[in-house]
Each structure stands twice: as structure tokens, then as C-alpha cells.
PDB file of C-alpha atoms in Angstrom:
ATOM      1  CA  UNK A   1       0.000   0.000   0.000  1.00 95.00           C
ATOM      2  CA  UNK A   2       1.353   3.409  -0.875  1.00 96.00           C
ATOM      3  CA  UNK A   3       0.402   6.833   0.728  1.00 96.00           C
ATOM      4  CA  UNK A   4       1.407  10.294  -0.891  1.00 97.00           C
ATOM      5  CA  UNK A   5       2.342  13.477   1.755  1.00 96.00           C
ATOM      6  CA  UNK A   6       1.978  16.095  -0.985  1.00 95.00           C
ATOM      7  CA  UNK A   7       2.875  19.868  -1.264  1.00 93.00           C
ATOM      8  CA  UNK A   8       5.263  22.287  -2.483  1.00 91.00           C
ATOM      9  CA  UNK A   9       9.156  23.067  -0.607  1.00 87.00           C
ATOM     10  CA  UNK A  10       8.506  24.590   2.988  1.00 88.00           C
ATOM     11  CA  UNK A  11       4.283  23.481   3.623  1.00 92.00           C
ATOM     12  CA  UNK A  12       5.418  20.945   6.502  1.00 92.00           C
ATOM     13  CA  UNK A  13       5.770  17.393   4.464  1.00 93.00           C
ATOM     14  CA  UNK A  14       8.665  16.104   6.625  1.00 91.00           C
ATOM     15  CA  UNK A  15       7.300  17.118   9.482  1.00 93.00           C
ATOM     16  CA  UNK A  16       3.917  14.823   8.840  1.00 95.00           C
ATOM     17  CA  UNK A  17       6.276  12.327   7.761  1.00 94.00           C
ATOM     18  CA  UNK A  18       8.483  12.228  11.324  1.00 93.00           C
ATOM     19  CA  UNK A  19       4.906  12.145  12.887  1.00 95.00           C
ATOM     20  CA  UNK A  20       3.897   9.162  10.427  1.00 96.00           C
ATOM     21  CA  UNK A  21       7.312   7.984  11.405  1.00 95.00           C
ATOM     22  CA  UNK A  22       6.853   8.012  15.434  1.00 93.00           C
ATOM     23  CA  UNK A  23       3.469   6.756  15.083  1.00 95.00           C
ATOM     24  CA  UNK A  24       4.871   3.269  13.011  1.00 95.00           C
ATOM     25  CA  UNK A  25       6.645   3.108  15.790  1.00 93.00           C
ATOM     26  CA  UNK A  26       4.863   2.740  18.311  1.00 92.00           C
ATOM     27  CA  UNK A  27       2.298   0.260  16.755  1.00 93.00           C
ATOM     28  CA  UNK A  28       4.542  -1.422  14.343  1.00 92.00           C
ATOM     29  CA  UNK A  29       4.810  -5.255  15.421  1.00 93.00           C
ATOM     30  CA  UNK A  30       8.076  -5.283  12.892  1.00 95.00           C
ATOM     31  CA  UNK A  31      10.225  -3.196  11.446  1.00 96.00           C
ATOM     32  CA  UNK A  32      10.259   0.338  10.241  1.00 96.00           C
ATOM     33  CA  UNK A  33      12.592   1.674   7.639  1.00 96.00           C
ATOM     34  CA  UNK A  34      13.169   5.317   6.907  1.00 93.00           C
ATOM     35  CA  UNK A  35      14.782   6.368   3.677  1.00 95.00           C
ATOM     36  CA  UNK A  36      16.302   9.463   3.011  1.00 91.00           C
ATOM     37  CA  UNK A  37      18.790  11.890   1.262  1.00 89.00           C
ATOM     38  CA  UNK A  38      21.684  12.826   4.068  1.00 88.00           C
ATOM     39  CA  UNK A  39      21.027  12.136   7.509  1.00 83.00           C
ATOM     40  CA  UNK A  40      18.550  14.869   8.386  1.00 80.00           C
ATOM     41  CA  UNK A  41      16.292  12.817   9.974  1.00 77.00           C
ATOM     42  CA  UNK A  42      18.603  10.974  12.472  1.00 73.00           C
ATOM     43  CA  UNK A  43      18.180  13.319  15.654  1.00 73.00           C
ATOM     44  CA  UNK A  44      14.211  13.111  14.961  1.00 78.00           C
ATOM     45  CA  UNK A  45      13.480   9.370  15.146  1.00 81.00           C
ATOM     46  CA  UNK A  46      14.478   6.650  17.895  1.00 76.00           C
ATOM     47  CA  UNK A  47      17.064   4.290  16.995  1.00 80.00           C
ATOM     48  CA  UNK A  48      15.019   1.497  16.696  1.00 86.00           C
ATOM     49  CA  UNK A  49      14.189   2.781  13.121  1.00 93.00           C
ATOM     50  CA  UNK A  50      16.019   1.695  10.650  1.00 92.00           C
ATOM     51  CA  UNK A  51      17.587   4.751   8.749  1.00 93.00           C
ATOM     52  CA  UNK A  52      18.998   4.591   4.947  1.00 93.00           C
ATOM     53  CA  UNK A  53      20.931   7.453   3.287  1.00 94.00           C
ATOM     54  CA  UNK A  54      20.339   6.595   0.053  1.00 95.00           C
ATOM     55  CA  UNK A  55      23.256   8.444  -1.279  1.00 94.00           C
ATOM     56  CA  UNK A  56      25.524   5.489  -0.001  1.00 95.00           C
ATOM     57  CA  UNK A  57      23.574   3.165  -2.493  1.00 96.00           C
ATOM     58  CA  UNK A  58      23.877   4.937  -5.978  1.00 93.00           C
ATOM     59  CA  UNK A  59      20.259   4.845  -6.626  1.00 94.00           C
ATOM     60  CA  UNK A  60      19.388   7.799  -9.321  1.00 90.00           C
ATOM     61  CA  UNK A  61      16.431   7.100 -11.135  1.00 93.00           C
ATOM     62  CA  UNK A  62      12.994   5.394 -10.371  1.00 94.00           C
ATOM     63  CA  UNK A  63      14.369   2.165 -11.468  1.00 94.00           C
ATOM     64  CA  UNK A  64      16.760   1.682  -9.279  1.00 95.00           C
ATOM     65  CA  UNK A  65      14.567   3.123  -6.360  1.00 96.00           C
ATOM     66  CA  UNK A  66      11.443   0.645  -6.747  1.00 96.00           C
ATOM     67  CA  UNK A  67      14.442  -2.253  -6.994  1.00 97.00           C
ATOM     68  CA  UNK A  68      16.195  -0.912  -4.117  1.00 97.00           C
ATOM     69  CA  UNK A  69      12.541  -0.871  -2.093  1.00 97.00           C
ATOM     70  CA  UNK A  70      12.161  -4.768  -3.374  1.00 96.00           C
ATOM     71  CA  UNK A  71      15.524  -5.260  -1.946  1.00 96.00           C
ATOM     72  CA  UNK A  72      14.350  -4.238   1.072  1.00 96.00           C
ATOM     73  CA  UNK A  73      10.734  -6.261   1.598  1.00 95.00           C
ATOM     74  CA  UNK A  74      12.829  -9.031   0.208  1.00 95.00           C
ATOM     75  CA  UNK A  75      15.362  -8.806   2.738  1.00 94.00           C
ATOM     76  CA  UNK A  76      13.174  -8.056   5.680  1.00 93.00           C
ATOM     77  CA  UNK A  77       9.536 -10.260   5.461  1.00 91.00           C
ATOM     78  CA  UNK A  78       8.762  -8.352   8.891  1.00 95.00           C
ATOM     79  CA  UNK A  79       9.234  -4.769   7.377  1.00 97.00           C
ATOM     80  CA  UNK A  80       5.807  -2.949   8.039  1.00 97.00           C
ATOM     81  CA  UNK A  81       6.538   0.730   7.035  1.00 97.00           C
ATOM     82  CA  UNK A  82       9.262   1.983   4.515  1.00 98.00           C
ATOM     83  CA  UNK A  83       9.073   5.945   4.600  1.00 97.00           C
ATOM     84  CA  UNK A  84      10.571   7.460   1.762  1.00 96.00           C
ATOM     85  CA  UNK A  85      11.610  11.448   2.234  1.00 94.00           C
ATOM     86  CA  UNK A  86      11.347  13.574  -0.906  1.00 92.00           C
ATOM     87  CA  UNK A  87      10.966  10.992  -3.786  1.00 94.00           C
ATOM     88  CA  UNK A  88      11.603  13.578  -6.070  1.00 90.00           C
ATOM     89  CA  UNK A  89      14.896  14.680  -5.179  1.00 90.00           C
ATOM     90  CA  UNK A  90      16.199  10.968  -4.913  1.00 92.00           C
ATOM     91  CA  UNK A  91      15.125   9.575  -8.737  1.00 91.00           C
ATOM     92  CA  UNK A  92      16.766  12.537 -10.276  1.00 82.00           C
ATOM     93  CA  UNK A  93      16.715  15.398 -12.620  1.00 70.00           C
ATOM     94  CA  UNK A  94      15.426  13.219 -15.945  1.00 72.00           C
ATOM     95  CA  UNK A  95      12.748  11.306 -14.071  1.00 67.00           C
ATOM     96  CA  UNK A  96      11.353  14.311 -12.123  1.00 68.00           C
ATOM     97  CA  UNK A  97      10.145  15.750 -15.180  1.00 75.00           C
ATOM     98  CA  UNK A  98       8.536  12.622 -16.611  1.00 87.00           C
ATOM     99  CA  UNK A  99       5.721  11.934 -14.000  1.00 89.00           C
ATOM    100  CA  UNK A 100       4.824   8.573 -16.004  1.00 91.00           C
ATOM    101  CA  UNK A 101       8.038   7.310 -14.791  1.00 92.00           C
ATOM    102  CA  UNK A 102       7.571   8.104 -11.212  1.00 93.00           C
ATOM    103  CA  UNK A 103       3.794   6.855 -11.923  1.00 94.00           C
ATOM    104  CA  UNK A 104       5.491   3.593 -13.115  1.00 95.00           C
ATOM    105  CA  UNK A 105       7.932   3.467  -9.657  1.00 96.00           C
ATOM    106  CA  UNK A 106       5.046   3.861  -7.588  1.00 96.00           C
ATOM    107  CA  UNK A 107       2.940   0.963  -9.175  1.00 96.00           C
ATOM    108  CA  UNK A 108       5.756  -1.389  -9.066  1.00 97.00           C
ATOM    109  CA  UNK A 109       6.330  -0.426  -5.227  1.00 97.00           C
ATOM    110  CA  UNK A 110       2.430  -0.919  -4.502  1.00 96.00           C
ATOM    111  CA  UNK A 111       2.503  -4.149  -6.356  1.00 96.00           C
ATOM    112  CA  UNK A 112       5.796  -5.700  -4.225  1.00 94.00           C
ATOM    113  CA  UNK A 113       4.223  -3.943  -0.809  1.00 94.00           C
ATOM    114  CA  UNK A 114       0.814  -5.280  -0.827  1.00 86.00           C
ATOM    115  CA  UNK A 115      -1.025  -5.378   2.030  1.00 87.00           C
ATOM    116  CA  UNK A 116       1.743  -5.996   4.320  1.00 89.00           C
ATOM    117  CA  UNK A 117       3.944  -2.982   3.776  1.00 96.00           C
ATOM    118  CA  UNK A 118       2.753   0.792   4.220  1.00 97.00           C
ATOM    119  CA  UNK A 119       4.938   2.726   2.160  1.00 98.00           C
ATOM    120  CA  UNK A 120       4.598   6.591   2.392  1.00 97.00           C
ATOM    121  CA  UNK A 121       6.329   9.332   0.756  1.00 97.00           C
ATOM    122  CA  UNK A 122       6.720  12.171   0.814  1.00 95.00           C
ATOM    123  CA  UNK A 123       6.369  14.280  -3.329  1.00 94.00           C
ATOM    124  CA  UNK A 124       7.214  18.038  -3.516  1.00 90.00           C
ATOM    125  CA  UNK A 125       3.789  19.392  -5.850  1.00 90.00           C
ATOM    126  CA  UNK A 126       0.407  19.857  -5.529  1.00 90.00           C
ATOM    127  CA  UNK A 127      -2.291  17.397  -6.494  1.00 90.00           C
ATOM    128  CA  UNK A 128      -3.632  19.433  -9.420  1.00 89.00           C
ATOM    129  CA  UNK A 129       0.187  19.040 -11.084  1.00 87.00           C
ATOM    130  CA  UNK A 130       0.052  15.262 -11.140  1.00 90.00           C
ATOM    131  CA  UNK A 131      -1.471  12.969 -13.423  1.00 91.00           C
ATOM    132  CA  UNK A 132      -4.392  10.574 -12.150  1.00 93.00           C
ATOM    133  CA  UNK A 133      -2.340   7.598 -11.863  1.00 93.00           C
ATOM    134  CA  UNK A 134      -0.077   9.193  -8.914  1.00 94.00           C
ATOM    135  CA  UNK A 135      -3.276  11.325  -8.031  1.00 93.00           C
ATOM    136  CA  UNK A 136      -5.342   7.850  -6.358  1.00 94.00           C
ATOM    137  CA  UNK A 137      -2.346   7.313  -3.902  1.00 93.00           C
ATOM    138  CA  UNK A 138      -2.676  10.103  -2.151  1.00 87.00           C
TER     139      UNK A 138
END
């Protein structure tokens, strides 16, 4: 299952994110995996979260990010939440721009997710800029 936190630079999307985050937490019976660019979110979580810079990985496009989200469900069968900050900024200048792309990346992550994974991200636009098939995640 995939969930969209939507809006433009500076309207509060990490912040409902770390709230999403802390919330997994707490009622998570497995594991929770955060995924970000740097390490801005390490002073906000507990440890018990597992925290990814995905810089260290190479991962570029929306390819390599719905494989590298496989990776992870197929690493980790207890894995209940993957959050994913600012999926934009992490698939790169080319794919940005072509939203059937990152429409593509999010199908493939709903399909490997199912009903056992929550995935949530967070997407720098507005609903109105996005075509229907990103649209019905959020």
C-alpha cells in the first residue's frame, strides 16, 4: 500500500512524515525503515528505526529506487513501514520531469508492498500538477 504526503518546498511534508514515522513506531509489530537523502532525519526518530541514506547506495532514477525498495521487503519479510523522504529529489533530474516514470515506480512499489507494507512518501507538488495515476495514492 502506498500513501502520498503532498505539497510544495517549505508546507510541513517532513514534518507529517516524522509524525507518520513516530506513530509506526509505536504500533509497528516489525520493522520500520526510513529512507532518506543525508542524515537529516537521524536526531528526529528513535534508533530502533532503521535509517537509509540513500546516497551510499547509488540509486538515481525510479528504477533503481522501486528495486532498491524490493531489496528491502525481500530482505526483511517483517518490514511494516518503509518511509521514503522527498521521492523527487532521490530519482533525479530526468525522471522528475517525466511523472509517467515516477507513476510507473510507484505501481511497481504498490505491487511488491501489498497489504503488508505501508509505504509513504513524501512528493514536492500539488495534487492538481500530477497525473491521475499518482493522483489515487494520495
Amino acid at each position: 500500500m502506498i500513501k502520498l504526503i503532498l505539497g510544495k518546498k517549505g508546507t510541513g511534508k517532513t514534518k507529517l512524515l516524522i509524525e507518520a514515522i513516530r506513530s509506526a513506531q509505536s504500533e509497528s509489530k516489525g520493522n520500520v525503515v526510513t529512507i532518506q537523502t543525508g542524515r537529516s532525519l537521524n536526531s528526529e526518530v528513535k534508533h530502533d528505526v532503521r535509517l537509509i541514506d540513500i546516497e551510499d547506495y547509488g540509486v538515481c532514477d525510479c528504477d533503481g529506487m522501486s528495486g532498491f525498495v524490493a531489496g528491502i521487503m525481500a530482505s526483511d519479510y517483517d518490514c511494516t513501514h518503509i518511509f521514503i523522504d522527498g521521492i523527487l529529489r532521490i530519482v533525479g533530474e530526468d525522471d522528475r520531469r517525466d511523472m509517467d516514470k515516477v507513476s510507473k515506480m510507484l505501481g511497481k512499489i504498490d505491487r511488491i508492498s501489498g497489504e503488508n507494507t505501508i509505504v509513504t512518501l513524501t512528493l514536492s507538488a500539488d495534487i492538481d500538477e500530477l497525473i491521475e495515476d499518482i493522483r489515487k495514492y494520495s
